[in-house]
mmCIF file of C-alpha atoms in Angstrom:
data_model
loop_
_atom_site.group_PDB
_atom_site.id
_atom_site.type_symbol
_atom_site.label_atom_id
_atom_site.label_comp_id
_atom_site.label_asym_id
_atom_site.label_seq_id
_atom_site.Cartn_x
_atom_site.Cartn_y
_atom_site.Cartn_z
ATOM 1 C CA MET A 1 0.000 0.000 0.000
ATOM 2 C CA PRO A 2 1.463 3.449 -0.930
ATOM 3 C CA ALA A 3 2.518 5.814 1.821
ATOM 4 C CA GLY A 4 -0.307 8.046 3.057
ATOM 5 C CA LEU A 5 -3.046 5.778 1.668
ATOM 6 C CA GLN A 6 -5.595 4.697 4.226
ATOM 7 C CA THR A 7 -7.785 1.624 4.105
ATOM 8 C CA GLY A 8 -10.681 2.041 1.678
ATOM 9 C CA GLN A 9 -9.200 5.117 -0.011
ATOM 10 C CA SER A 10 -8.373 4.949 -3.695
ATOM 11 C CA CYS A 11 -5.333 6.474 -5.385
ATOM 12 C CA SER A 12 -7.494 8.668 -7.627
ATOM 13 C CA ASN A 13 -8.918 10.538 -4.619
ATOM 14 C CA ILE A 14 -5.420 11.335 -3.376
ATOM 15 C CA LEU A 15 -4.134 12.429 -6.780
ATOM 16 C CA THR A 16 -7.042 14.734 -7.585
ATOM 17 C CA HIS A 17 -7.747 15.919 -4.014
ATOM 18 C CA GLN A 18 -11.458 15.470 -4.567
ATOM 19 C CA ARG A 19 -13.327 14.154 -1.560
ATOM 20 C CA TRP A 20 -17.069 14.144 -1.018
ATOM 21 C CA ARG A 21 -18.460 16.215 1.809
ATOM 22 C CA GLU A 22 -21.957 17.135 2.864
ATOM 23 C CA PRO A 23 -23.090 20.624 1.774
ATOM 24 C CA SER A 24 -23.152 23.221 4.520
ATOM 25 C CA GLU A 25 -26.301 25.054 5.669
ATOM 26 C CA GLN A 26 -25.353 28.169 3.687
ATOM 27 C CA GLU A 27 -24.908 26.142 0.481
ATOM 28 C CA THR A 28 -28.375 24.593 0.754
ATOM 29 C CA SER A 29 -30.253 27.696 1.958
ATOM 30 C CA THR A 30 -30.398 29.536 -1.400
ATOM 31 C CA PRO A 31 -32.922 28.606 -4.111
ATOM 32 C CA SER A 32 -30.247 27.031 -6.311
ATOM 33 C CA PHE A 33 -32.497 24.161 -7.381
ATOM 34 C CA LEU A 34 -33.890 26.316 -10.201
ATOM 35 C CA PHE A 35 -30.621 27.630 -11.612
ATOM 36 C CA PRO A 36 -27.599 25.930 -10.046
ATOM 37 C CA GLY A 37 -24.698 28.306 -9.639
ATOM 38 C CA LEU A 38 -26.692 31.467 -10.309
ATOM 39 C CA TRP A 39 -26.514 32.958 -6.818
ATOM 40 C CA GLN A 40 -23.430 31.219 -5.511
ATOM 41 C CA ALA A 41 -20.804 28.712 -6.434
ATOM 42 C CA HIS A 42 -22.824 25.507 -6.207
ATOM 43 C CA ALA A 43 -20.117 22.931 -6.730
ATOM 44 C CA VAL A 44 -19.575 20.872 -3.598
ATOM 45 C CA ALA A 45 -17.080 18.501 -5.160
ATOM 46 C CA ASN A 46 -15.141 19.944 -8.079
ATOM 47 C CA TYR A 47 -15.553 17.392 -10.870
ATOM 48 C CA SER A 48 -15.602 19.883 -13.745
ATOM 49 C CA ASN A 49 -13.011 22.054 -15.431
ATOM 50 C CA ARG A 50 -14.925 25.258 -14.641
ATOM 51 C CA SER A 51 -13.764 27.190 -11.601
ATOM 52 C CA PRO A 52 -16.439 26.833 -8.907
ATOM 53 C CA GLN A 53 -15.565 29.913 -6.854
ATOM 54 C CA TYR A 54 -17.433 32.438 -9.054
ATOM 55 C CA PRO A 55 -21.216 32.619 -9.510
ATOM 56 C CA MET A 56 -22.536 32.160 -13.013
ATOM 57 C CA LEU A 57 -23.714 35.770 -13.442
ATOM 58 C CA GLN A 58 -20.277 37.047 -12.458
ATOM 59 C CA GLN A 59 -18.624 34.776 -15.035
ATOM 60 C CA VAL A 60 -21.012 35.939 -17.761
ATOM 61 C CA GLY A 61 -20.565 39.585 -16.754
ATOM 62 C CA THR A 62 -16.792 39.302 -16.806
ATOM 63 C CA GLY A 63 -16.880 37.641 -20.216
ATOM 64 C CA PHE A 64 -19.231 40.313 -21.529
ATOM 65 C CA ALA A 65 -17.018 43.127 -20.221
ATOM 66 C CA MET A 66 -13.882 41.643 -21.795
ATOM 67 C CA GLY A 67 -15.675 41.067 -25.095
ATOM 68 C CA PHE A 68 -17.171 44.563 -25.084
ATOM 69 C CA ALA A 69 -13.775 46.155 -24.456
ATOM 70 C CA MET A 70 -12.139 44.151 -27.228
ATOM 71 C CA GLY A 71 -15.028 44.796 -29.641
ATOM 72 C CA ALA A 72 -15.054 48.516 -28.875
ATOM 73 C CA CYS A 73 -11.341 48.778 -29.676
ATOM 74 C CA ILE A 74 -11.835 46.968 -32.953
ATOM 75 C CA GLY A 75 -14.904 49.124 -33.669
ATOM 76 C CA VAL A 76 -12.884 52.302 -33.124
ATOM 77 C CA LEU A 77 -10.246 51.103 -35.567
ATOM 78 C CA PHE A 78 -12.662 49.975 -38.272
ATOM 79 C CA GLY A 79 -15.074 52.871 -37.695
ATOM 80 C CA THR A 80 -12.273 55.399 -38.069
ATOM 81 C CA GLY A 81 -11.057 53.736 -41.237
ATOM 82 C CA ALA A 82 -14.545 53.531 -42.730
ATOM 83 C CA GLY A 83 -15.368 57.115 -41.762
ATOM 84 C CA LEU A 84 -12.193 58.511 -43.279
ATOM 85 C CA TYR A 85 -12.722 56.441 -46.419
ATOM 86 C CA GLN A 86 -16.225 57.934 -46.760
ATOM 87 C CA GLY A 87 -14.824 61.427 -46.347
ATOM 88 C CA LEU A 88 -16.517 62.201 -43.030
ATOM 89 C CA ARG A 89 -15.170 65.013 -40.867
ATOM 90 C CA ALA A 90 -15.692 66.247 -37.272
ATOM 91 C CA LYS A 91 -19.116 65.408 -35.837
ATOM 92 C CA GLU A 92 -20.027 62.870 -38.499
ATOM 93 C CA LEU A 93 -16.747 60.996 -37.969
ATOM 94 C CA VAL A 94 -17.178 60.920 -34.184
ATOM 95 C CA ARG A 95 -20.756 59.682 -34.579
ATOM 96 C CA GLU A 96 -19.679 56.974 -37.040
ATOM 97 C CA VAL A 97 -16.812 55.814 -34.802
ATOM 98 C CA GLY A 98 -19.126 55.725 -31.772
ATOM 99 C CA LYS A 99 -21.754 53.662 -33.576
ATOM 100 C CA ALA A 100 -19.131 51.219 -34.853
ATOM 101 C CA ALA A 101 -17.534 50.896 -31.398
ATOM 102 C CA VAL A 102 -20.806 50.272 -29.573
ATOM 103 C CA SER A 103 -22.222 47.867 -32.144
ATOM 104 C CA SER A 104 -19.094 45.745 -32.413
ATOM 105 C CA GLY A 105 -18.620 45.922 -28.627
ATOM 106 C CA LEU A 106 -22.131 44.601 -28.021
ATOM 107 C CA GLY A 107 -21.634 41.814 -30.541
ATOM 108 C CA PHE A 108 -18.280 40.719 -29.160
ATOM 109 C CA GLY A 109 -19.546 41.104 -25.596
ATOM 110 C CA PHE A 110 -22.600 38.942 -26.212
ATOM 111 C CA PHE A 111 -20.609 36.078 -27.661
ATOM 112 C CA MET A 112 -17.850 36.314 -25.044
ATOM 113 C CA GLY A 113 -20.486 36.337 -22.288
ATOM 114 C CA VAL A 114 -22.192 33.260 -23.683
ATOM 115 C CA GLY A 115 -18.840 31.591 -24.306
ATOM 116 C CA SER A 116 -17.708 32.094 -20.712
ATOM 117 C CA LEU A 117 -20.287 29.613 -19.423
#
């Protein structure tokens, strides 16, 4: 028997450090039966690749914010290029760049938010 292995304990539990425990009172007190992980990290034993310490809405919000920032930067670049190509100046150029930044930011943010699940 390997060192540190107790009777009835398998090697896979030691290697992955995953042991079953009963959920605490705080983990069972929220209405997580409808949407697991929506209000809190619901994982009691971590058997998935997703990090269990963040609630689902926080993961989606973080993904959306990163996608929106990246999309807005790309929108500024492409909006500026398209506006200058069309011959826009001053207010029209700022309006065109703003529309391109917001629209591409929302698109990127939506897909990054959904992809972060």
